[in-house]
Amino acid sequence: SIKMHHVEEVPSTEIEPLNQGQAWWLNIFPVTQAKKGKTRLVFDSAATYDDTNLNKHLMSGPDCNNYLLGVLLRFRERAIGFSTDVESMFYQFRLFKEDSDYTRFFWYRNNDPNEKLVQYRALVHIFGNTPSPAVANYGLRFAACQEDSSVSEKSRRFLHKNMYVDDGLGCEDTPQDAISCLEGARKLLGKYKIRLHKIASNSKEVVENFPPCERSDE
């Protein structure tokens, strides 16, 4: 997150003074995915201090997520199925600068445990914040609505109707139709530097159309 500019160290000139109510410090804790052997930090926006927490002061926004049952049923309508994933979905959408101070936390400088603890702040919407799902869903739909005559309606429909949070499940009649749908969706999101990757399919032709770095590991 530090290297990818999802968070930044708070400049020394901005650490103090802060008026009461103009900043919030988040608890963080590690979560390890046993299968992948990966550990990531989770921000606990529900951790309470002095009878309040950050999420109590945030609005969730509208629930724009598709119903999972509908996504799964549409996935089974045609012969060629495929799946994909939005890379670090919440992190693709940036916070306003004035909101970043409400996502401060302490961590080792330069991500080095031998360095001292310093203050960081998030620059993007984070897991654990109540509005993050609504913001990310709105962002994807905004990208899907943008003008581009080279992108088919099926690609837009895929982003609108076949995404469940950051996972996409689609199907088409032929491998070429599936490739066209995925390429169009990737192009629409790519304009905003949002990466649609981890592509998988029951069609070898679909999978091999994309470079290895864009395919699912499984």
Short mmCIF file of C-alpha atoms in Angstrom, two decimals:
data_model
loop_
_atom_site.label_atom_id
_atom_site.label_comp_id
_atom_site.label_asym_id
_atom_site.label_seq_id
_atom_site.Cartn_x
_atom_site.Cartn_y
_atom_site.Cartn_z
CA SER A 1 0.00 0.00 0.00
CA ILE A 2 2.88 2.39 0.71
CA LYS A 3 4.61 1.67 -2.62
CA MET A 4 1.32 1.93 -4.51
CA HIS A 5 0.46 5.26 -2.84
CA HIS A 6 -2.66 3.93 -1.15
CA VAL A 7 -1.34 5.44 2.09
CA GLU A 8 1.20 8.13 2.92
CA GLU A 9 3.24 9.14 5.93
CA VAL A 10 1.73 12.23 7.54
CA PRO A 11 4.16 15.14 7.02
CA SER A 12 5.73 16.43 10.22
CA THR A 13 4.19 19.84 9.57
CA GLU A 14 0.68 18.31 9.64
CA ILE A 15 0.91 16.08 12.70
CA GLU A 16 0.15 18.92 15.13
CA PRO A 17 -1.80 20.93 15.92
CA LEU A 18 -5.15 19.36 15.17
CA ASN A 19 -8.40 20.67 16.55
CA GLN A 20 -10.64 18.17 18.32
CA GLY A 21 -12.82 16.25 15.90
CA GLN A 22 -10.62 16.88 12.84
CA ALA A 23 -8.85 13.52 12.83
CA TRP A 24 -9.33 9.88 13.80
CA TRP A 25 -6.81 7.11 14.44
CA LEU A 26 -7.74 3.59 13.36
CA ASN A 27 -6.79 0.32 15.00
CA ILE A 28 -5.14 -2.13 12.61
CA PHE A 29 -4.64 -5.88 12.84
CA PRO A 30 -3.23 -8.58 10.52
CA VAL A 31 -5.31 -11.22 8.74
CA THR A 32 -3.55 -14.17 7.11
CA GLN A 33 -4.97 -16.14 4.19
CA ALA A 34 -3.80 -19.67 4.91
CA LYS A 35 -4.17 -20.96 1.34
CA LYS A 36 -2.23 -18.11 -0.26
CA GLY A 37 0.14 -17.53 2.63
CA LYS A 38 -0.54 -13.79 2.42
CA THR A 39 -0.94 -11.43 5.35
CA ARG A 40 -2.68 -8.08 5.00
CA LEU A 41 -3.53 -5.33 7.43
CA VAL A 42 -7.17 -4.63 8.20
CA PHE A 43 -8.41 -1.24 9.37
CA ASP A 44 -10.89 -1.51 12.23
CA SER A 45 -13.25 1.43 11.66
CA ALA A 46 -15.72 -0.07 14.15
CA ALA A 47 -13.26 0.02 17.07
CA THR A 48 -14.79 2.23 19.76
CA TYR A 49 -13.11 4.96 21.77
CA ASP A 50 -14.98 7.29 24.14
CA ASP A 51 -18.31 5.67 23.13
CA THR A 52 -17.90 6.32 19.40
CA ASN A 53 -16.13 5.02 16.32
CA LEU A 54 -15.49 6.20 12.78
CA ASN A 55 -18.29 4.16 11.21
CA LYS A 56 -20.87 5.76 13.50
CA HIS A 57 -20.15 9.05 11.72
CA LEU A 58 -20.20 7.69 8.16
CA MET A 59 -23.23 7.03 5.96
CA SER A 60 -23.29 3.71 4.11
CA GLY A 61 -24.77 5.08 0.90
CA PRO A 62 -27.16 3.11 -1.32
CA ASP A 63 -26.80 -0.65 -1.68
CA CYS A 64 -25.92 -0.86 -5.39
CA ASN A 65 -24.67 -4.43 -5.24
CA ASN A 66 -26.27 -7.03 -7.49
CA TYR A 67 -28.07 -9.93 -5.83
CA LEU A 68 -25.74 -12.91 -5.74
CA LEU A 69 -28.50 -15.32 -6.81
CA GLY A 70 -29.16 -13.25 -9.94
CA VAL A 71 -25.45 -13.12 -10.81
CA LEU A 72 -25.14 -16.90 -10.43
CA LEU A 73 -28.24 -17.61 -12.52
CA ARG A 74 -27.09 -15.31 -15.34
CA PHE A 75 -23.69 -17.02 -15.21
CA ARG A 76 -25.38 -20.32 -16.21
CA GLU A 77 -27.43 -19.09 -19.18
CA ARG A 78 -24.95 -19.85 -21.99
CA ALA A 79 -22.26 -22.36 -22.89
CA ILE A 80 -19.08 -20.32 -22.36
CA GLY A 81 -18.62 -19.18 -18.78
CA PHE A 82 -15.93 -16.84 -17.53
CA SER A 83 -14.94 -15.06 -14.33
CA THR A 84 -12.77 -12.09 -13.47
CA ASP A 85 -11.83 -9.86 -10.55
CA VAL A 86 -11.27 -6.13 -9.94
CA GLU A 87 -7.81 -5.67 -8.46
CA SER A 88 -7.92 -4.06 -4.99
CA MET A 89 -11.36 -2.68 -5.75
CA PHE A 90 -11.84 -0.26 -2.86
CA TYR A 91 -8.33 1.11 -3.28
CA GLN A 92 -9.10 2.24 -6.84
CA PHE A 93 -11.15 5.17 -5.52
CA ARG A 94 -9.41 8.05 -3.79
CA LEU A 95 -10.48 9.99 -0.73
CA PHE A 96 -10.80 13.74 -0.75
CA LYS A 97 -7.68 15.18 0.88
CA GLU A 98 -9.69 16.69 3.74
CA ASP A 99 -11.07 13.23 4.60
CA SER A 100 -7.72 11.45 4.81
CA ASP A 101 -7.03 12.61 8.36
CA TYR A 102 -9.96 10.50 9.55
CA THR A 103 -8.07 7.39 8.45
CA ARG A 104 -4.82 7.90 10.32
CA PHE A 105 -2.97 4.97 11.85
CA PHE A 106 0.43 4.12 13.28
CA TRP A 107 2.87 1.88 11.42
CA TYR A 108 6.60 1.37 10.96
CA ARG A 109 8.31 3.93 8.77
CA ASN A 110 9.01 2.53 5.29
CA ASN A 111 7.23 -0.69 6.36
CA ASP A 112 10.39 -1.70 8.25
CA PRO A 113 9.86 -3.15 11.77
CA ASN A 114 13.32 -1.88 12.70
CA GLU A 115 12.21 1.69 12.10
CA LYS A 116 10.14 3.75 14.54
CA LEU A 117 6.34 3.97 14.55
CA VAL A 118 5.04 6.97 12.64
CA GLN A 119 1.65 8.27 11.57
CA TYR A 120 0.22 7.30 8.21
CA ARG A 121 -3.12 8.12 6.58
CA ALA A 122 -5.08 6.42 3.83
CA LEU A 123 -5.45 8.16 0.48
CA VAL A 124 -8.09 5.74 -0.81
CA HIS A 125 -11.31 4.16 0.43
CA ILE A 126 -10.44 1.28 2.73
CA PHE A 127 -11.88 -2.06 3.81
CA GLY A 128 -13.86 -1.61 6.99
CA ASN A 129 -15.27 1.85 6.24
CA THR A 130 -19.05 1.77 5.90
CA PRO A 131 -19.29 3.76 2.60
CA SER A 132 -16.52 1.93 0.72
CA PRO A 133 -18.75 -0.69 -1.00
CA ALA A 134 -21.22 1.93 -2.26
CA VAL A 135 -18.43 4.21 -3.49
CA ALA A 136 -16.70 1.37 -5.35
CA ASN A 137 -19.92 0.09 -6.93
CA TYR A 138 -20.83 3.58 -8.07
CA GLY A 139 -17.33 4.02 -9.52
CA LEU A 140 -17.57 0.84 -11.59
CA ARG A 141 -21.00 1.79 -12.92
CA PHE A 142 -19.76 5.29 -13.75
CA ALA A 143 -16.94 3.80 -15.83
CA ALA A 144 -19.38 1.43 -17.56
CA CYS A 145 -21.57 4.36 -18.64
CA GLN A 146 -18.85 6.34 -20.42
CA GLU A 147 -18.96 6.88 -24.18
CA ASP A 148 -16.82 4.56 -26.29
CA SER A 149 -18.14 3.44 -29.66
CA SER A 150 -15.58 0.62 -29.83
CA VAL A 151 -17.08 -1.14 -26.78
CA SER A 152 -20.17 -3.31 -27.15
CA GLU A 153 -23.30 -3.06 -25.06
CA LYS A 154 -22.63 -6.56 -23.69
CA SER A 155 -19.47 -5.28 -21.98
CA ARG A 156 -21.41 -2.48 -20.30
CA ARG A 157 -24.15 -4.90 -19.30
CA PHE A 158 -21.57 -7.25 -17.83
CA LEU A 159 -20.21 -4.50 -15.55
CA HIS A 160 -23.72 -3.43 -14.55
CA LYS A 161 -25.41 -6.80 -14.04
CA ASN A 162 -22.76 -9.47 -13.55
CA MET A 163 -20.50 -8.01 -10.86
CA TYR A 164 -20.82 -9.04 -7.22
CA VAL A 165 -18.60 -6.60 -5.29
CA ASP A 166 -15.21 -7.15 -7.00
CA ASP A 167 -16.01 -10.48 -8.69
CA GLY A 168 -17.48 -10.77 -12.18
CA LEU A 169 -19.26 -13.86 -13.57
CA GLY A 170 -20.43 -13.87 -17.18
CA CYS A 171 -21.32 -16.18 -20.05
CA GLU A 172 -21.66 -16.01 -23.82
CA ASP A 173 -22.57 -18.37 -26.67
CA THR A 174 -19.09 -18.53 -28.19
CA PRO A 175 -15.48 -18.06 -27.04
CA GLN A 176 -15.14 -15.03 -29.32
CA ASP A 177 -18.19 -13.37 -27.78
CA ALA A 178 -16.76 -13.98 -24.31
CA ILE A 179 -13.39 -12.52 -25.34
CA SER A 180 -15.10 -9.46 -26.82
CA CYS A 181 -17.14 -8.93 -23.64
CA LEU A 182 -14.08 -9.16 -21.39
CA GLU A 183 -11.89 -6.99 -23.61
CA GLY A 184 -14.56 -4.29 -23.73
CA ALA A 185 -15.05 -4.34 -19.96
CA ARG A 186 -11.30 -4.16 -19.40
CA LYS A 187 -11.07 -1.21 -21.79
CA LEU A 188 -13.84 0.75 -20.04
CA LEU A 189 -12.27 0.25 -16.62
CA GLY A 190 -8.73 0.68 -17.92
CA LYS A 191 -9.45 4.30 -18.82
CA TYR A 192 -9.65 4.92 -15.08
CA LYS A 193 -6.64 2.70 -14.29
CA ILE A 194 -8.91 0.04 -12.80
CA ARG A 195 -7.57 -3.42 -13.58
CA LEU A 196 -9.87 -6.34 -14.39
CA HIS A 197 -7.72 -9.47 -14.04
CA LYS A 198 -7.66 -13.08 -12.71
CA ILE A 199 -9.53 -14.22 -15.82
CA ALA A 200 -10.76 -17.82 -15.85
CA SER A 201 -13.08 -19.72 -18.17
CA ASN A 202 -14.28 -23.18 -19.13
CA SER A 203 -12.93 -22.29 -22.60
CA LYS A 204 -9.20 -22.66 -23.18
CA GLU A 205 -9.50 -20.28 -26.13
CA VAL A 206 -10.85 -17.51 -23.88
CA VAL A 207 -8.12 -17.94 -21.27
CA GLU A 208 -5.28 -18.07 -23.79
CA ASN A 209 -6.43 -14.84 -25.41
CA PHE A 210 -5.10 -12.97 -22.37
CA PRO A 211 -1.47 -12.78 -21.16
CA PRO A 212 -0.53 -15.03 -18.21
CA CYS A 213 -0.31 -12.05 -15.82
CA GLU A 214 -4.01 -11.34 -16.41
CA ARG A 215 -5.20 -14.92 -15.83
CA SER A 216 -6.29 -16.60 -12.62
CA ASP A 217 -3.57 -18.62 -10.87
CA GLU A 218 -5.99 -21.53 -10.57
#
